[in-house]
N, C-alpha and C. Protein backbone atom coordinates (compact mmCIF):
# COMPACT_ATOMS: atom_id res chain seq x y z
N MET A 1 -5.12 -49.57 -3.96
CA MET A 1 -4.53 -48.39 -3.27
C MET A 1 -5.11 -47.07 -3.77
N ASN A 2 -5.71 -46.25 -3.05
CA ASN A 2 -6.32 -44.92 -3.51
C ASN A 2 -5.34 -43.96 -3.36
N GLU A 3 -4.97 -43.39 -4.56
CA GLU A 3 -4.10 -42.25 -4.61
C GLU A 3 -4.79 -40.97 -4.79
N GLU A 4 -4.50 -39.85 -4.02
CA GLU A 4 -5.04 -38.58 -4.19
C GLU A 4 -4.25 -37.83 -5.41
N SER A 5 -5.02 -37.00 -5.86
CA SER A 5 -4.50 -36.22 -6.95
C SER A 5 -3.51 -35.08 -6.79
N HIS A 6 -3.36 -34.68 -5.48
CA HIS A 6 -2.39 -33.61 -5.13
C HIS A 6 -1.11 -34.37 -4.60
N GLU A 7 0.05 -33.63 -4.75
CA GLU A 7 1.24 -34.14 -4.22
C GLU A 7 1.11 -34.21 -2.75
N HIS A 8 1.80 -35.16 -2.08
CA HIS A 8 1.71 -35.40 -0.56
C HIS A 8 3.11 -35.46 -0.15
N ARG A 9 3.68 -34.39 0.37
CA ARG A 9 5.11 -34.30 0.87
C ARG A 9 5.23 -33.62 2.16
N HIS A 10 6.14 -34.16 3.03
CA HIS A 10 6.38 -33.55 4.35
C HIS A 10 7.84 -33.16 4.34
N ASP A 11 8.21 -32.49 5.37
CA ASP A 11 9.67 -32.28 5.55
C ASP A 11 10.45 -33.54 5.94
N SER A 12 9.98 -34.57 6.52
CA SER A 12 10.41 -35.64 6.82
C SER A 12 10.82 -36.56 5.61
N HIS A 13 10.21 -36.38 4.51
CA HIS A 13 10.37 -37.29 3.31
C HIS A 13 11.79 -37.37 2.91
N PRO A 14 12.55 -36.24 2.73
CA PRO A 14 14.01 -36.52 2.25
C PRO A 14 14.80 -37.39 3.23
N GLU A 15 14.61 -37.26 4.47
CA GLU A 15 15.27 -38.13 5.55
C GLU A 15 14.79 -39.59 5.33
N ILE A 16 13.45 -39.77 5.02
CA ILE A 16 13.00 -41.17 4.92
C ILE A 16 13.63 -41.66 3.54
N ILE A 17 13.82 -40.97 2.44
CA ILE A 17 14.29 -41.43 1.20
C ILE A 17 15.78 -41.82 1.57
N LYS A 18 16.56 -41.00 2.28
CA LYS A 18 17.88 -41.22 2.59
C LYS A 18 17.95 -42.58 3.32
N ARG A 19 17.15 -42.81 4.27
CA ARG A 19 17.24 -44.11 5.09
C ARG A 19 16.92 -45.25 4.19
N LEU A 20 15.91 -45.13 3.31
CA LEU A 20 15.71 -46.19 2.36
C LEU A 20 16.69 -46.52 1.24
N LYS A 21 17.38 -45.40 0.82
CA LYS A 21 18.49 -45.63 -0.05
C LYS A 21 19.74 -46.46 0.61
N ARG A 22 19.86 -46.03 2.08
CA ARG A 22 20.86 -46.63 2.82
C ARG A 22 20.53 -48.20 2.97
N ALA A 23 19.30 -48.45 3.25
CA ALA A 23 18.80 -49.86 3.30
C ALA A 23 19.02 -50.62 2.02
N GLU A 24 18.72 -49.90 0.91
CA GLU A 24 18.82 -50.47 -0.47
C GLU A 24 20.33 -50.87 -0.68
N GLY A 25 21.30 -50.06 -0.33
CA GLY A 25 22.62 -50.26 -0.29
C GLY A 25 23.10 -51.49 0.49
N HIS A 26 22.51 -51.53 1.77
CA HIS A 26 22.72 -52.77 2.53
C HIS A 26 22.24 -54.01 1.94
N LEU A 27 20.99 -53.96 1.34
CA LEU A 27 20.41 -55.00 0.74
C LEU A 27 21.22 -55.60 -0.44
N LYS A 28 21.75 -54.70 -1.21
CA LYS A 28 22.56 -55.01 -2.30
C LYS A 28 23.79 -55.80 -1.86
N SER A 29 24.38 -55.36 -0.78
CA SER A 29 25.50 -55.86 0.01
C SER A 29 25.31 -57.33 0.34
N VAL A 30 24.12 -57.53 1.11
CA VAL A 30 23.56 -58.86 1.49
C VAL A 30 23.49 -59.78 0.36
N ILE A 31 23.04 -59.32 -0.78
CA ILE A 31 22.84 -60.28 -1.97
C ILE A 31 24.26 -60.64 -2.45
N ALA A 32 25.16 -59.62 -2.48
CA ALA A 32 26.58 -59.88 -2.81
C ALA A 32 27.26 -60.80 -1.89
N MET A 33 26.96 -60.62 -0.60
CA MET A 33 27.49 -61.58 0.42
C MET A 33 26.99 -63.00 0.26
N ILE A 34 25.71 -63.13 0.02
CA ILE A 34 25.14 -64.61 -0.25
C ILE A 34 25.87 -65.17 -1.54
N GLU A 35 25.82 -64.35 -2.54
CA GLU A 35 26.53 -64.90 -3.82
C GLU A 35 27.96 -65.22 -3.67
N GLY A 36 28.76 -64.47 -2.80
CA GLY A 36 30.10 -64.68 -2.50
C GLY A 36 30.35 -65.71 -1.36
N GLY A 37 29.34 -66.42 -0.91
CA GLY A 37 29.62 -67.28 0.05
C GLY A 37 29.99 -66.91 1.44
N ARG A 38 29.68 -65.73 1.82
CA ARG A 38 30.06 -65.34 3.19
C ARG A 38 29.38 -66.04 4.27
N PRO A 39 29.78 -65.97 5.56
CA PRO A 39 29.37 -66.76 6.52
C PRO A 39 27.86 -66.13 6.90
N CYS A 40 27.00 -67.14 7.34
CA CYS A 40 25.67 -66.73 7.70
C CYS A 40 25.59 -65.71 8.76
N LEU A 41 26.54 -65.82 9.70
CA LEU A 41 26.48 -64.75 10.74
C LEU A 41 26.53 -63.40 10.22
N ASP A 42 27.58 -63.18 9.32
CA ASP A 42 27.74 -61.82 8.64
C ASP A 42 26.51 -61.40 7.95
N ILE A 43 25.91 -62.30 7.22
CA ILE A 43 24.78 -62.14 6.33
C ILE A 43 23.72 -61.66 7.26
N ALA A 44 23.44 -62.41 8.34
CA ALA A 44 22.25 -62.10 9.26
C ALA A 44 22.55 -60.68 9.88
N GLN A 45 23.82 -60.27 10.23
CA GLN A 45 23.98 -59.07 10.79
C GLN A 45 23.50 -57.91 9.80
N GLN A 46 23.94 -58.06 8.47
CA GLN A 46 23.52 -57.14 7.50
C GLN A 46 21.99 -57.15 7.21
N LEU A 47 21.50 -58.26 7.28
CA LEU A 47 20.05 -58.19 7.15
C LEU A 47 19.35 -57.55 8.34
N HIS A 48 19.87 -57.73 9.46
CA HIS A 48 19.28 -56.91 10.64
C HIS A 48 19.47 -55.49 10.35
N ALA A 49 20.50 -54.97 9.73
CA ALA A 49 20.76 -53.50 9.50
C ALA A 49 19.67 -53.04 8.37
N VAL A 50 19.46 -53.95 7.46
CA VAL A 50 18.45 -53.53 6.45
C VAL A 50 16.97 -53.46 7.11
N GLU A 51 16.73 -54.47 7.92
CA GLU A 51 15.44 -54.50 8.68
C GLU A 51 15.20 -53.15 9.58
N LYS A 52 16.23 -52.91 10.21
CA LYS A 52 16.18 -51.71 11.10
C LYS A 52 16.02 -50.36 10.45
N ALA A 53 16.72 -50.23 9.32
CA ALA A 53 16.63 -48.97 8.47
C ALA A 53 15.24 -48.84 8.04
N ILE A 54 14.51 -50.02 7.50
CA ILE A 54 13.28 -49.94 7.06
C ILE A 54 12.23 -49.62 8.12
N THR A 55 12.54 -50.28 9.24
CA THR A 55 11.59 -50.14 10.44
C THR A 55 11.57 -48.72 10.72
N ASN A 56 12.81 -48.12 10.89
CA ASN A 56 13.06 -46.65 11.33
C ASN A 56 12.31 -45.71 10.22
N ALA A 57 12.53 -46.00 8.89
CA ALA A 57 11.78 -45.15 7.88
C ALA A 57 10.29 -45.34 8.05
N LYS A 58 9.73 -46.52 8.24
CA LYS A 58 8.29 -46.71 8.44
C LYS A 58 7.80 -45.95 9.63
N ARG A 59 8.59 -45.99 10.73
CA ARG A 59 8.19 -45.30 12.05
C ARG A 59 8.19 -43.79 11.80
N THR A 60 9.14 -43.24 11.00
CA THR A 60 9.15 -41.79 10.78
C THR A 60 8.03 -41.53 10.02
N LEU A 61 7.71 -42.23 8.95
CA LEU A 61 6.61 -41.90 8.16
C LEU A 61 5.29 -41.90 8.77
N ILE A 62 5.06 -42.84 9.65
CA ILE A 62 3.80 -43.01 10.43
C ILE A 62 3.67 -41.82 11.37
N GLN A 63 4.79 -41.48 12.18
CA GLN A 63 4.77 -40.52 13.04
C GLN A 63 4.51 -39.10 12.47
N ASP A 64 5.13 -38.99 11.30
CA ASP A 64 4.96 -37.71 10.57
C ASP A 64 3.50 -37.64 10.06
N HIS A 65 2.96 -38.66 9.64
CA HIS A 65 1.53 -38.71 9.22
C HIS A 65 0.59 -38.29 10.39
N LEU A 66 0.84 -38.86 11.44
CA LEU A 66 0.09 -38.54 12.64
C LEU A 66 0.23 -37.00 13.06
N ASP A 67 1.38 -36.55 13.03
CA ASP A 67 1.70 -35.21 13.44
C ASP A 67 1.00 -34.16 12.58
N HIS A 68 0.99 -34.45 11.15
CA HIS A 68 0.45 -33.49 10.13
C HIS A 68 -0.90 -33.73 9.66
N CYS A 69 -1.02 -34.99 8.94
CA CYS A 69 -2.28 -35.20 8.45
C CYS A 69 -3.37 -35.47 9.32
N LEU A 70 -3.21 -36.29 10.25
CA LEU A 70 -4.44 -36.66 11.23
C LEU A 70 -4.86 -35.39 12.05
N GLU A 71 -3.83 -34.66 12.51
CA GLU A 71 -4.20 -33.40 13.23
C GLU A 71 -4.80 -32.54 12.41
N ASP A 72 -4.30 -32.30 11.23
CA ASP A 72 -5.04 -31.50 10.23
C ASP A 72 -6.53 -31.87 9.95
N THR A 73 -6.84 -33.07 10.04
CA THR A 73 -8.18 -33.65 9.62
C THR A 73 -9.04 -33.40 10.95
N VAL A 74 -8.68 -33.71 12.04
CA VAL A 74 -9.45 -33.60 13.15
C VAL A 74 -9.62 -32.13 13.81
N GLY A 75 -8.58 -31.35 13.40
CA GLY A 75 -8.57 -29.95 13.81
C GLY A 75 -8.09 -29.76 15.36
N SER A 76 -8.40 -28.71 15.91
CA SER A 76 -8.12 -28.37 17.19
C SER A 76 -8.74 -29.30 18.20
N LEU A 77 -7.78 -29.72 19.13
CA LEU A 77 -8.20 -30.72 20.08
C LEU A 77 -8.11 -30.14 21.55
N ASP A 78 -8.98 -30.56 22.54
CA ASP A 78 -8.93 -30.14 23.86
C ASP A 78 -7.76 -30.97 24.54
N ARG A 79 -7.45 -30.55 25.81
CA ARG A 79 -6.44 -31.25 26.50
C ARG A 79 -6.55 -32.72 26.56
N GLU A 80 -7.64 -33.26 26.93
CA GLU A 80 -7.74 -34.63 27.11
C GLU A 80 -7.58 -35.30 25.71
N GLN A 81 -8.16 -34.81 24.69
CA GLN A 81 -8.00 -35.40 23.38
C GLN A 81 -6.54 -35.36 22.87
N ARG A 82 -5.82 -34.22 23.27
CA ARG A 82 -4.42 -34.21 22.94
C ARG A 82 -3.62 -35.25 23.62
N GLN A 83 -3.99 -35.48 24.91
CA GLN A 83 -3.43 -36.69 25.60
C GLN A 83 -3.68 -38.07 24.94
N THR A 84 -4.80 -38.26 24.44
CA THR A 84 -5.20 -39.46 23.84
C THR A 84 -4.44 -39.58 22.55
N MET A 85 -4.26 -38.48 21.80
CA MET A 85 -3.43 -38.38 20.52
C MET A 85 -1.99 -38.66 20.82
N ALA A 86 -1.37 -38.10 21.87
CA ALA A 86 -0.17 -38.37 22.31
C ALA A 86 0.17 -39.73 22.57
N GLU A 87 -0.79 -40.43 23.39
CA GLU A 87 -0.70 -41.82 23.56
C GLU A 87 -0.69 -42.77 22.33
N PHE A 88 -1.64 -42.26 21.45
CA PHE A 88 -1.80 -43.04 20.08
C PHE A 88 -0.40 -43.01 19.44
N LYS A 89 0.21 -41.77 19.42
CA LYS A 89 1.45 -41.63 18.56
C LYS A 89 2.49 -42.50 19.38
N THR A 90 2.62 -42.56 20.61
CA THR A 90 3.55 -43.31 21.38
C THR A 90 3.49 -44.81 21.13
N ILE A 91 2.18 -45.31 21.03
CA ILE A 91 1.90 -46.59 20.78
C ILE A 91 2.22 -47.16 19.52
N THR A 92 2.30 -46.17 18.59
CA THR A 92 2.69 -46.60 17.06
C THR A 92 4.18 -46.83 16.99
N LYS A 93 5.04 -46.49 18.13
CA LYS A 93 6.38 -46.73 18.02
C LYS A 93 6.69 -48.30 18.00
N TYR A 94 5.64 -48.93 18.50
CA TYR A 94 5.74 -50.45 18.67
C TYR A 94 5.35 -51.25 17.50
N LEU A 95 4.93 -50.59 16.45
CA LEU A 95 4.46 -51.30 15.24
C LEU A 95 5.64 -52.10 14.60
């Protein structure tokens, strides 16, 4: 993994951290549920919540990256290029 020497922060990062900490709490709960012999359906529902929280955090991070880093790199775009960029951002929601 190539790390740059400058800090890389965006306004969305605190929200992403909050989502990941929530997922961490859910995951700890899942582990306790398994250790406590809880029903599989309950465990599966909690795992789904963990998965969804991580997916949403990832989606927010990717969208923010596209909004800031990619546009900063390519610079000003004409109308057609902006449409292509908008479509690219939309399709990343399906990752």
